[in-house]
Tab-separated table of C-alpha atoms and ligand atoms in Angstrom:
chain	number	residue	atom	x	y	z
P	1	MET	CA	-5.171	-3.337	-37.492
P	2	LYS	CA	-3.814	-1.691	-34.369
P	3	ASP	CA	-6.233	-1.948	-31.474
P	4	LEU	CA	-7.539	1.365	-30.136
P	5	VAL	CA	-6.327	0.280	-26.708
P	6	PHE	CA	-2.725	0.905	-27.790
P	7	ASP	CA	-3.557	4.472	-28.846
P	8	LEU	CA	-5.039	5.024	-25.433
P	9	ILE	CA	-1.939	3.562	-23.747
P	10	SER	CA	0.158	6.017	-25.782
P	11	GLN	CA	-2.038	8.861	-24.545
P	12	GLU	CA	-1.639	7.657	-20.982
P	13	LYS	CA	2.161	7.585	-21.427
P	14	ILE	CA	2.023	11.253	-22.398
P	15	ARG	CA	-0.166	12.070	-19.371
P	16	GLN	CA	2.243	10.281	-17.051
P	17	LYS	CA	5.286	11.992	-18.584
P	18	GLU	CA	3.919	15.515	-18.734
P	19	GLY	CA	2.229	15.615	-15.344
P	20	LEU	CA	3.449	15.097	-11.804
P	21	GLU	CA	1.919	12.244	-9.834
P	22	LEU	CA	1.113	13.165	-6.257
P	23	ILE	CA	-1.364	10.392	-5.397
P	24	PRO	CA	0.432	8.833	-2.396
P	25	SER	CA	-0.545	5.278	-3.344
P	26	GLU	CA	0.858	5.453	-6.883
P	27	ASN	CA	4.355	4.932	-8.238
P	28	TYR	CA	6.290	4.184	-11.439
P	29	VAL	CA	7.687	0.650	-11.825
P	30	SER	CA	11.033	-0.105	-13.439
P	31	ALA	CA	11.367	-1.360	-17.008
P	32	GLU	CA	12.302	-4.799	-15.598
P	33	VAL	CA	9.138	-5.004	-13.494
P	34	LEU	CA	7.099	-4.021	-16.568
P	35	LYS	CA	8.847	-6.668	-18.650
P	36	ALA	CA	8.026	-9.437	-16.176
P	37	MET	CA	4.389	-8.285	-15.958
P	38	GLY	CA	4.001	-8.361	-19.718
P	39	SER	CA	5.571	-11.795	-20.078
P	40	ILE	CA	4.311	-15.173	-21.287
P	41	LEU	CA	3.936	-16.286	-17.671
P	42	THR	CA	0.360	-15.044	-18.036
P	43	ASN	CA	-0.269	-18.204	-20.076
P	44	LYS	CA	0.300	-20.536	-17.144
P	45	TYR	CA	-2.154	-22.022	-14.626
P	46	SER	CA	-0.497	-22.752	-11.267
P	47	GLU	CA	-3.209	-23.268	-8.661
P	48	GLY	CA	-1.548	-24.333	-5.440
P	49	TYR	CA	1.927	-23.541	-4.174
P	50	PRO	CA	5.572	-24.382	-4.794
P	51	SER	CA	7.309	-26.417	-2.119
P	52	PHE	CA	8.635	-24.203	0.669
P	53	GLU	CA	11.637	-26.475	1.358
P	54	GLY	CA	14.990	-24.704	1.070
P	55	ILE	CA	13.516	-21.252	0.592
P	56	GLY	CA	16.140	-18.831	1.797
P	57	ASP	CA	18.735	-20.215	-0.596
P	58	VAL	CA	16.881	-19.412	-3.766
P	59	ASP	CA	18.912	-16.391	-4.840
P	60	SER	CA	22.216	-18.158	-4.170
P	61	GLU	CA	20.935	-21.248	-5.953
P	62	TRP	CA	20.249	-18.964	-8.897
P	63	SER	CA	23.562	-17.133	-8.815
P	64	GLU	CA	25.481	-20.375	-8.613
P	65	LYS	CA	23.601	-21.498	-11.725
P	66	LYS	CA	22.343	-24.528	-9.899
P	67	ILE	CA	18.967	-24.244	-11.555
P	68	THR	CA	18.649	-27.412	-13.512
P	69	GLU	CA	15.925	-29.311	-15.259
P	70	GLU	CA	15.137	-31.029	-11.995
P	71	VAL	CA	11.426	-30.684	-11.176
P	72	LEU	CA	10.948	-29.574	-7.580
P	73	PRO	CA	8.268	-31.165	-5.427
P	74	ASN	CA	5.245	-28.876	-5.116
P	75	TYR	CA	1.633	-28.502	-3.997
P	76	ARG	CA	0.197	-27.613	-7.419
P	77	TYR	CA	-2.838	-28.911	-9.265
P	78	TYR	CA	-1.385	-28.626	-12.806
P	79	GLY	CA	1.761	-29.883	-14.540
P	80	GLY	CA	4.468	-27.820	-16.208
P	81	GLN	CA	5.505	-25.880	-13.105
P	82	LYS	CA	9.290	-26.244	-13.124
P	83	ASN	CA	9.963	-22.593	-13.976
P	84	VAL	CA	6.962	-21.082	-12.250
P	85	ASP	CA	7.803	-22.898	-9.004
P	86	ARG	CA	11.255	-21.337	-8.994
P	87	ILE	CA	9.925	-17.880	-9.764
P	88	GLU	CA	7.400	-18.059	-6.922
P	89	ARG	CA	10.079	-19.399	-4.537
P	90	LEU	CA	12.279	-16.428	-5.461
P	91	ALA	CA	9.425	-14.025	-4.736
P	92	ILE	CA	8.705	-15.693	-1.369
P	93	ASP	CA	12.363	-15.771	-0.355
P	94	ARG	CA	12.988	-12.125	-1.246
P	95	ALA	CA	9.795	-10.948	0.480
P	96	CYS	CA	10.765	-12.806	3.680
P	97	ARG	CA	14.228	-11.283	3.642
P	98	LEU	CA	12.899	-7.766	3.012
P	99	PHE	CA	10.375	-7.877	5.857
P	100	HIS	CA	11.966	-10.306	8.383
P	101	ALA	CA	9.070	-12.731	7.934
P	102	ASP	CA	8.998	-16.507	8.351
P	103	HIS	CA	6.628	-16.862	5.420
P	104	ALA	CA	5.214	-14.884	2.522
P	105	ASN	CA	2.152	-15.567	0.437
P	106	VAL	CA	2.815	-13.714	-2.820
P	107	GLN	CA	-0.436	-14.710	-4.540
P	108	PRO	CA	-3.050	-12.142	-3.387
P	109	HIS	CA	-4.316	-10.243	-6.401
P	110	SER	CA	-4.677	-7.050	-4.361
P	111	GLY	CA	-4.508	-5.586	-0.868
P	112	ALA	CA	-8.236	-6.178	-0.421
P	113	GLN	CA	-7.769	-9.871	-1.298
P	114	ALA	CA	-4.852	-10.095	1.133
P	115	ASN	CA	-6.940	-8.673	3.987
P	116	THR	CA	-9.910	-10.880	3.121
P	117	ALA	CA	-7.701	-13.970	3.267
P	118	VAL	CA	-6.272	-13.059	6.693
P	119	TYR	CA	-9.732	-12.488	8.167
P	120	TYR	CA	-10.901	-15.778	6.671
P	121	ALA	CA	-7.817	-17.611	7.985
P	122	TRP	CA	-8.406	-16.572	11.579
P	123	CYS	CA	-12.060	-15.659	12.121
P	124	GLU	CA	-15.527	-17.174	12.024
P	125	PRO	CA	-18.387	-15.090	10.605
P	126	GLY	CA	-19.561	-12.641	13.257
P	127	ASP	CA	-16.175	-12.485	15.024
P	128	ARG	CA	-15.051	-9.066	16.185
P	129	ILE	CA	-12.159	-7.196	14.556
P	130	LEU	CA	-10.770	-3.974	16.007
P	131	GLY	CA	-9.321	-1.588	13.410
P	132	MET	CA	-8.959	2.109	12.655
P	133	SER	CA	-12.287	3.600	11.623
P	134	LEU	CA	-12.610	4.803	8.031
P	135	PRO	CA	-13.118	8.510	8.900
P	136	ALA	CA	-9.999	8.377	11.101
P	137	GLY	CA	-7.926	7.222	8.113
P	138	GLY	CA	-8.606	3.469	8.033
P	139	HIS	CA	-9.178	1.477	4.867
P	140	LEU	CA	-12.428	0.339	3.249
P	141	THR	CA	-11.548	-3.315	3.856
P	142	HIS	CA	-11.208	-2.618	7.588
P	143	GLY	CA	-14.941	-2.820	8.029
P	144	ALA	CA	-16.491	-0.005	5.998
P	145	PRO	CA	-20.232	-0.808	5.940
P	146	VAL	CA	-20.322	-1.033	2.115
P	147	THR	CA	-17.773	-3.880	2.022
P	148	LEU	CA	-17.857	-7.661	2.319
P	149	SER	CA	-15.619	-7.359	5.412
P	150	ALA	CA	-18.402	-5.578	7.333
P	151	HIS	CA	-21.006	-8.012	6.028
P	152	ILE	CA	-19.144	-11.005	7.458
P	153	TYR	CA	-17.336	-9.729	10.558
P	154	ASP	CA	-18.217	-7.378	13.375
P	155	PHE	CA	-15.821	-4.440	13.102
P	156	VAL	CA	-15.216	-1.998	15.914
P	157	GLY	CA	-13.319	1.192	15.070
P	158	TYR	CA	-10.786	3.152	17.089
P	159	GLY	CA	-10.027	6.749	16.237
P	160	VAL	CA	-7.237	9.306	16.124
P	161	ASP	CA	-6.517	12.013	18.700
P	162	SER	CA	-6.335	15.757	18.137
P	163	ASP	CA	-2.672	15.463	17.014
P	164	GLY	CA	-3.696	13.009	14.307
P	165	ASP	CA	-2.033	10.081	16.100
P	166	ILE	CA	-3.730	6.765	16.912
P	167	ASP	CA	-5.888	7.174	20.005
P	168	TYR	CA	-4.190	4.313	21.896
P	169	LYS	CA	-6.396	4.849	24.929
P	170	ASP	CA	-9.480	4.364	22.769
P	171	MET	CA	-7.841	1.309	21.177
P	172	GLU	CA	-7.063	-0.228	24.571
P	173	GLU	CA	-10.506	0.462	26.001
P	174	LYS	CA	-12.185	-1.087	22.981
P	175	ALA	CA	-9.798	-4.066	22.976
P	176	LEU	CA	-10.675	-4.739	26.617
P	177	GLU	CA	-14.387	-4.141	26.148
P	178	THR	CA	-15.187	-5.881	22.904
P	179	ASP	CA	-13.191	-9.168	22.934
P	180	PRO	CA	-11.679	-8.877	19.430
P	181	LYS	CA	-10.204	-11.820	17.488
P	182	ILE	CA	-7.960	-9.464	15.526
P	183	ILE	CA	-6.379	-6.146	16.434
P	184	LEU	CA	-5.522	-4.361	13.199
P	185	VAL	CA	-3.213	-1.414	12.627
P	186	GLY	CA	-3.452	-0.046	9.108
P	187	TYR	CA	-4.646	2.960	7.170
P	188	SER	CA	-4.701	4.812	3.902
P	189	ALA	CA	-4.628	8.374	5.227
P	190	PHE	CA	-2.424	8.569	8.320
P	191	MET	CA	0.780	10.570	8.685
P	192	LYS	CA	2.279	9.290	11.951
P	193	ILE	CA	4.460	6.304	12.774
P	194	PRO	CA	2.437	3.793	14.818
P	195	ASP	CA	3.714	2.665	18.206
P	196	PHE	CA	3.687	-1.059	17.381
P	197	LYS	CA	5.150	-1.994	20.765
P	198	ARG	CA	2.278	-0.319	22.558
P	199	VAL	CA	-0.263	-2.138	20.383
P	200	SER	CA	1.508	-5.404	21.130
P	201	GLU	CA	1.117	-4.708	24.865
P	202	ILE	CA	-2.589	-3.949	24.394
P	203	ARG	CA	-2.958	-7.329	22.684
P	204	LYS	CA	-1.311	-9.090	25.633
P	205	LYS	CA	-3.666	-7.403	28.124
P	206	ALA	CA	-6.719	-8.359	26.048
P	207	GLU	CA	-5.470	-11.947	25.639
P	208	LYS	CA	-5.056	-12.215	29.391
P	209	LYS	CA	-8.539	-10.846	30.015
P	210	PHE	CA	-10.350	-13.013	27.452
P	211	GLY	CA	-8.190	-16.153	27.683
P	212	HIS	CA	-7.677	-16.705	23.954
P	213	GLU	CA	-5.128	-15.781	21.316
P	214	ILE	CA	-5.669	-12.524	19.425
P	215	LEU	CA	-4.135	-12.045	15.996
P	216	LEU	CA	-2.046	-8.901	15.691
P	217	MET	CA	-2.293	-7.707	12.103
P	218	ALA	CA	-0.758	-4.721	10.335
P	219	ASP	CA	-1.942	-3.487	6.943
P	220	MET	CA	1.127	-1.581	5.814
P	221	ALA	CA	0.094	-1.074	2.187
P	222	HIS	CA	1.056	2.586	2.208
P	223	VAL	CA	4.395	2.359	3.978
P	224	ALA	CA	5.719	-1.080	2.933
P	225	GLY	CA	8.430	0.549	0.785
P	226	LEU	CA	9.484	2.722	3.713
P	227	ILE	CA	9.716	-0.398	5.897
P	228	ALA	CA	11.703	-2.226	3.198
P	229	GLY	CA	14.001	0.802	2.925
P	230	GLY	CA	14.566	0.891	6.696
P	231	VAL	CA	13.022	4.322	7.320
P	232	HIS	CA	9.885	3.081	9.070
P	233	PRO	CA	9.599	0.449	11.834
P	234	ASN	CA	8.527	-3.037	10.830
P	235	PRO	CA	5.516	-4.368	12.792
P	236	LEU	CA	6.874	-7.924	12.474
P	237	ASP	CA	9.815	-6.808	14.639
P	238	PHE	CA	7.375	-5.784	17.405
P	239	GLY	CA	5.375	-8.942	17.971
P	240	PHE	CA	2.888	-8.644	15.094
P	241	ASP	CA	1.889	-11.995	13.596
P	242	VAL	CA	0.836	-10.824	10.154
P	243	MET	CA	1.510	-7.928	7.824
P	244	THR	CA	-0.463	-7.385	4.645
P	245	THR	CA	0.469	-4.937	1.936
P	246	THR	CA	-0.047	-4.021	-1.650
P	247	THR	CA	3.063	-4.256	-3.792
P	248	HIS	CA	2.543	-1.198	-6.000
P	249	LYS	CA	2.664	1.769	-3.643
P	250	THR	CA	5.920	2.814	-1.924
P	251	LEU	CA	7.190	-0.731	-2.582
P	252	ARG	CA	7.224	0.120	-6.326
P	253	GLY	CA	6.241	-3.260	-7.694
P	254	PRO	CA	3.376	-4.465	-9.867
P	255	ARG	CA	-0.234	-3.887	-8.805
P	256	GLY	CA	-0.964	-6.724	-6.335
P	257	GLY	CA	-1.015	-7.946	-2.749
P	258	LEU	CA	1.297	-9.737	-0.316
P	259	ILE	CA	0.873	-11.390	3.101
P	260	LEU	CA	3.851	-11.774	5.423
P	261	SER	CA	3.649	-13.822	8.584
P	262	LYS	CA	5.546	-15.274	11.516
P	263	GLY	CA	5.144	-18.897	12.584
P	264	ASN	CA	5.289	-22.482	11.292
P	265	VAL	CA	5.699	-23.014	7.560
P	266	ALA	CA	4.461	-26.381	6.301
P	267	SER	CA	2.398	-28.114	3.665
P	268	PRO	CA	-0.887	-26.286	3.040
P	269	LEU	CA	-2.548	-29.597	2.144
P	270	LYS	CA	-3.151	-30.636	5.752
P	271	LYS	CA	-5.505	-28.521	7.863
P	272	PRO	CA	-3.634	-27.361	10.980
P	273	ALA	CA	-5.045	-26.375	14.361
P	274	ARG	CA	-6.139	-22.746	14.455
P	275	THR	CA	-3.286	-21.318	16.518
P	276	LEU	CA	-1.132	-18.247	16.000
P	277	GLU	CA	1.848	-20.554	15.542
P	278	ASN	CA	0.122	-22.031	12.464
P	279	ILE	CA	-0.941	-18.722	10.933
P	280	PRO	CA	1.318	-19.038	7.836
P	281	ILE	CA	-0.332	-22.361	6.916
P	282	LEU	CA	-3.820	-21.055	7.702
P	283	ILE	CA	-3.162	-18.067	5.453
P	284	ASP	CA	-1.907	-20.197	2.567
P	285	ARG	CA	-5.112	-22.251	2.753
P	286	ALA	CA	-7.211	-19.071	3.014
P	287	VAL	CA	-5.666	-17.540	-0.133
P	288	PHE	CA	-5.933	-20.718	-2.216
P	289	PRO	CA	-8.404	-22.370	-2.351
P	290	GLY	CA	-10.095	-20.222	0.316
P	291	THR	CA	-10.620	-16.970	-1.541
P	292	GLN	CA	-8.718	-17.078	-4.851
P	293	GLY	CA	-8.223	-19.342	-7.833
P	294	GLY	CA	-5.191	-19.408	-10.122
P	295	PRO	CA	-2.304	-17.131	-9.147
P	296	LEU	CA	-1.100	-14.487	-11.617
P	297	GLU	CA	2.415	-15.816	-12.158
P	298	HIS	CA	3.423	-12.925	-14.453
P	299	ILE	CA	2.584	-10.577	-11.558
P	300	ILE	CA	4.361	-12.839	-9.054
P	301	ALA	CA	7.438	-12.707	-11.302
P	302	ALA	CA	7.206	-8.913	-11.352
P	303	LYS	CA	6.848	-8.935	-7.555
P	304	ALA	CA	10.053	-11.000	-7.351
P	305	VAL	CA	11.853	-8.456	-9.555
P	306	ALA	CA	10.553	-5.547	-7.464
P	307	PHE	CA	11.535	-7.264	-4.187
P	308	GLY	CA	15.009	-7.834	-5.662
P	309	GLU	CA	15.206	-4.099	-6.420
P	310	ALA	CA	14.021	-3.225	-2.916
P	311	LEU	CA	16.813	-5.371	-1.438
P	312	GLN	CA	19.430	-3.153	-3.130
P	313	PRO	CA	21.147	-0.329	-1.185
P	314	SER	CA	19.779	2.212	-3.704
P	315	PHE	CA	16.250	1.467	-2.461
P	316	LYS	CA	17.212	2.620	1.023
P	317	LYS	CA	18.269	5.958	-0.457
P	318	TYR	CA	14.990	6.115	-2.369
P	319	ALA	CA	12.959	5.503	0.804
P	320	GLU	CA	14.944	8.158	2.693
P	321	GLN	CA	14.329	10.672	-0.080
P	322	ILE	CA	10.568	9.976	-0.127
P	323	VAL	CA	10.348	11.009	3.521
P	324	LYS	CA	12.685	14.007	3.117
P	325	ASN	CA	10.617	15.250	0.183
P	326	ALA	CA	7.337	14.796	2.060
P	327	LYS	CA	8.638	16.703	5.085
P	328	VAL	CA	9.916	19.618	2.982
P	329	LEU	CA	6.706	19.740	0.955
P	330	ALA	CA	4.630	19.741	4.162
P	331	GLU	CA	6.668	22.561	5.708
P	332	GLU	CA	6.502	24.658	2.530
P	333	LEU	CA	2.750	24.194	2.279
P	334	LYS	CA	2.312	25.188	5.905
P	335	ALA	CA	4.387	28.316	5.361
P	336	LEU	CA	2.018	29.218	2.511
P	337	GLY	CA	-1.081	28.945	4.715
P	338	PHE	CA	-2.142	25.337	4.136
P	339	VAL	CA	-3.583	23.640	7.232
P	340	LEU	CA	-2.346	20.039	7.447
P	341	GLN	CA	-4.043	17.232	9.338
P	342	GLY	CA	-1.721	16.180	12.187
P	343	GLY	CA	0.375	19.311	11.580
P	344	GLY	CA	2.687	17.665	9.034
P	345	THR	CA	4.003	14.226	8.216
P	346	GLU	CA	6.304	11.483	9.490
P	347	ASN	CA	5.968	9.348	6.370
P	348	HIS	CA	5.261	9.924	2.657
P	349	LEU	CA	1.717	11.230	2.999
P	350	ILE	CA	0.165	14.665	3.539
P	351	LEU	CA	-3.490	15.455	4.204
P	352	ILE	CA	-4.536	19.058	3.529
P	353	ASP	CA	-7.614	20.496	5.195
P	354	CYS	CA	-8.769	22.621	2.226
P	355	MET	CA	-11.864	23.876	3.995
P	356	LYS	CA	-9.918	25.164	6.997
P	357	SER	CA	-7.115	26.511	4.825
P	358	PHE	CA	-9.102	28.295	2.123
P	359	GLY	CA	-12.828	27.661	2.515
P	360	PHE	CA	-13.319	25.313	-0.460
P	361	ASP	CA	-13.709	21.521	-0.506
P	362	GLY	CA	-11.258	18.853	-1.620
P	363	LYS	CA	-13.124	17.931	-4.789
P	364	ILE	CA	-12.850	21.377	-6.355
P	365	TYR	CA	-9.135	21.526	-5.487
P	366	GLU	CA	-8.517	18.032	-6.896
P	367	LYS	CA	-10.179	19.064	-10.157
P	368	ALA	CA	-8.287	22.365	-10.401
P	369	LEU	CA	-4.941	20.659	-9.773
P	370	ASP	CA	-5.795	18.084	-12.435
P	371	MET	CA	-6.164	20.980	-14.886
P	372	VAL	CA	-2.512	21.944	-14.324
P	373	GLY	CA	-1.131	18.383	-14.418
P	374	LEU	CA	-0.787	17.825	-10.669
P	375	THR	CA	-2.673	14.657	-9.721
P	376	LEU	CA	-3.900	13.918	-6.209
P	377	ASN	CA	-7.187	12.874	-4.617
P	378	ALA	CA	-9.909	14.476	-2.544
P	379	ASN	CA	-10.012	12.807	0.867
P	380	ALA	CA	-12.136	12.964	3.989
P	381	LEU	CA	-10.671	14.262	7.234
P	382	PRO	CA	-11.310	12.613	10.618
P	383	THR	CA	-13.634	15.479	11.525
P	384	ASP	CA	-15.527	15.454	8.191
P	385	LYS	CA	-19.275	15.252	8.285
P	386	GLY	CA	-19.696	15.524	4.500
P	387	GLY	CA	-20.148	12.517	2.223
P	388	ALA	CA	-17.328	10.647	0.503
P	389	PHE	CA	-17.893	12.646	-2.696
P	390	ARG	CA	-17.460	16.105	-1.164
P	391	PRO	CA	-14.705	15.682	1.425
P	392	SER	CA	-12.999	18.712	2.950
P	393	GLY	CA	-9.460	17.646	2.223
P	394	VAL	CA	-6.999	16.339	-0.336
P	395	ARG	CA	-4.386	13.627	0.136
P	396	LEU	CA	-1.005	13.716	-1.564
P	397	GLY	CA	2.387	12.091	-1.264
P	398	THR	CA	5.894	11.862	-2.631
P	399	PRO	CA	6.645	8.216	-3.674
P	400	ALA	CA	6.087	8.690	-7.421
P	401	ILE	CA	7.781	12.060	-7.846
P	402	THR	CA	10.743	10.785	-5.803
P	403	THR	CA	11.085	7.841	-8.198
P	404	ARG	CA	11.398	10.384	-11.020
P	405	GLY	CA	14.219	12.112	-9.133
P	406	LEU	CA	12.555	15.257	-7.767
P	407	LYS	CA	14.220	16.501	-4.595
P	408	GLU	CA	13.812	19.188	-1.928
P	409	ALA	CA	14.273	22.134	-4.350
P	410	GLU	CA	11.423	20.904	-6.547
P	411	MET	CA	9.179	20.400	-3.494
P	412	LYS	CA	9.395	24.142	-2.840
P	413	ILE	CA	8.411	24.916	-6.439
P	414	LEU	CA	5.507	22.459	-6.247
P	415	ALA	CA	4.177	24.032	-3.058
P	416	GLY	CA	4.216	27.437	-4.761
P	417	TRP	CA	2.166	26.139	-7.710
P	418	MET	CA	-0.293	24.486	-5.359
P	419	LYS	CA	-0.784	27.853	-3.655
P	420	GLU	CA	-1.339	29.579	-7.016
P	421	VAL	CA	-4.026	27.008	-7.861
P	422	ALA	CA	-5.590	27.441	-4.411
P	423	ASP	CA	-5.775	31.199	-4.940
P	424	ILE	CA	-7.673	30.684	-8.198
P	425	CYS	CA	-10.043	28.212	-6.505
P	426	LYS	CA	-10.792	30.713	-3.758
P	427	GLU	CA	-12.387	32.970	-6.362
P	428	THR	CA	-14.350	30.126	-7.923
P	429	GLU	CA	-17.687	29.059	-6.462
P	430	THR	CA	-18.317	25.807	-8.317
P	431	GLU	CA	-16.392	23.157	-10.215
P	432	GLU	CA	-18.132	24.196	-13.427
P	433	LYS	CA	-16.796	27.731	-13.046
P	434	LEU	CA	-13.191	26.477	-12.898
P	435	ALA	CA	-13.258	26.524	-16.709
P	436	ASN	CA	-13.591	30.334	-16.580
P	437	SER	CA	-10.031	30.473	-15.255
P	438	ILE	CA	-8.590	28.242	-17.955
P	439	ASP	CA	-5.990	30.818	-19.066
P	440	LYS	CA	-4.595	31.092	-15.558
P	441	PHE	CA	-4.534	27.284	-15.194
P	442	ASP	CA	-2.852	26.886	-18.584
P	443	LYS	CA	0.013	29.119	-17.518
P	444	ILE	CA	0.680	26.958	-14.455
P	445	ALA	CA	0.210	23.787	-16.528
P	446	GLU	CA	3.011	24.903	-18.872
P	447	LYS	CA	5.384	25.293	-15.939
P	448	VAL	CA	4.363	21.884	-14.511
P	449	LYS	CA	4.952	20.222	-17.885
P	450	ALA	CA	8.362	21.854	-18.354
P	451	LEU	CA	9.516	20.621	-14.940
P	452	ALA	CA	7.992	17.164	-15.413
P	453	LEU	CA	9.823	16.675	-18.714
P	454	GLU	CA	13.145	17.269	-16.987
P	455	PHE	CA	12.565	14.049	-15.004
P	456	MET	CA	12.302	10.660	-16.710
P	457	VAL	CA	9.470	8.249	-16.083
P	458	PRO	CA	11.043	4.773	-15.717
P	459	GLY	CA	9.839	2.259	-18.240
P	460	ILE	CA	8.520	4.868	-20.729
T	501	DSN	N1	-6.727	2.928	-3.017
T	501	DSN	C1	-5.675	2.857	-2.046
T	501	DSN	C2	-5.178	4.192	-1.654
T	501	DSN	O1	-5.150	5.048	-2.502
T	501	DSN	O2	-4.796	4.392	-0.517
T	501	DSN	C3	-6.048	2.061	-0.866
T	501	DSN	O3	-6.676	0.933	-1.255
């Protein structure tokens, strides 16, 4: 008997094909990434790590068909690793090449796990971490009171200025006042390109004042694909020690996490001194056994495939198009009366102030857009006083629709439909009353579906 789950997956395929995905943290993976994720590698336990010796030659080793039956040395706790070791070495090697890192830990199950491991690698409970505050656009795992991160560490938040950029003055003052162990640049709703060099200088000043090393950490989950594609600066090129990311957003890999670092790479079995130089080893120990058990080798294999795709010249074109699309979409929306946080975008992400634009909140607009097959999410703005469930804005982005092949011309059409939906919402007082306008929504939904079906979803 066919499990009901497969019927639901079929339904989800239809939803993904017939709608347009505007959630800025979502994407469509390739058929090859899907194949690796759904492979028999899920059967294997591989706690520990492969050996890191000779990483950097893994792809050429492969292409020269030098892969033999020889079992490589490793730091694993189970037998039967000869294939898994090579797959994980490939993933590590490709990640390091993509992001100019000395080391990559490809095992974090998610971005939250990756961040947790970095904090654990470098800090003691109660240590101070300076990051972007949640209302300013920071992430939950950067010290939101409801999370484990806030329970263990003492987070101090810096904000954004009136242009929507990082308030570097605020960051510097807080770095020099609060003696942080980590200075963190990262976000999930921020449209500017950070000045990594300036942050690096702030770290140096704080180190001089407090007389100890401070870890410079970037959580680039949203823009990792833009960095890989060369259209966004790489924090590791500007003195940052560590970069965490998810692998499924702009990077277009499987759902998961990744930690890149600069420094010594050595056996994780021996505890090293806690110095910045040793951060790669400290991180390996903090991921396993520190905060995770067995790695998901089917996901690591899919990460390796995705990193291989991101190393191709076509990925650079993809990254360029994401940004072009976002800029055109932002300009079109502005021309139609939408007020955008920060006045526009420098990356893939747009934050609309619905309240200022049209007088309704983000939740009602999210729901109305869902009814026409345009998916995005309600999102708080830096100035929001409302709760997380009734924020004033919505957040959208172009990574997924760019994967499907939509370009500038389609961005203009999309903006027009978003305005039509906004006009309907303006006349609607409550979410419940949206249903009264179903005929109007259906007409737009038909147009969305017709356009969506012109563009393939990879892997479906
Ligand atoms: N949920 C992710 C996002 O949408 O930005 C961050 O964790």
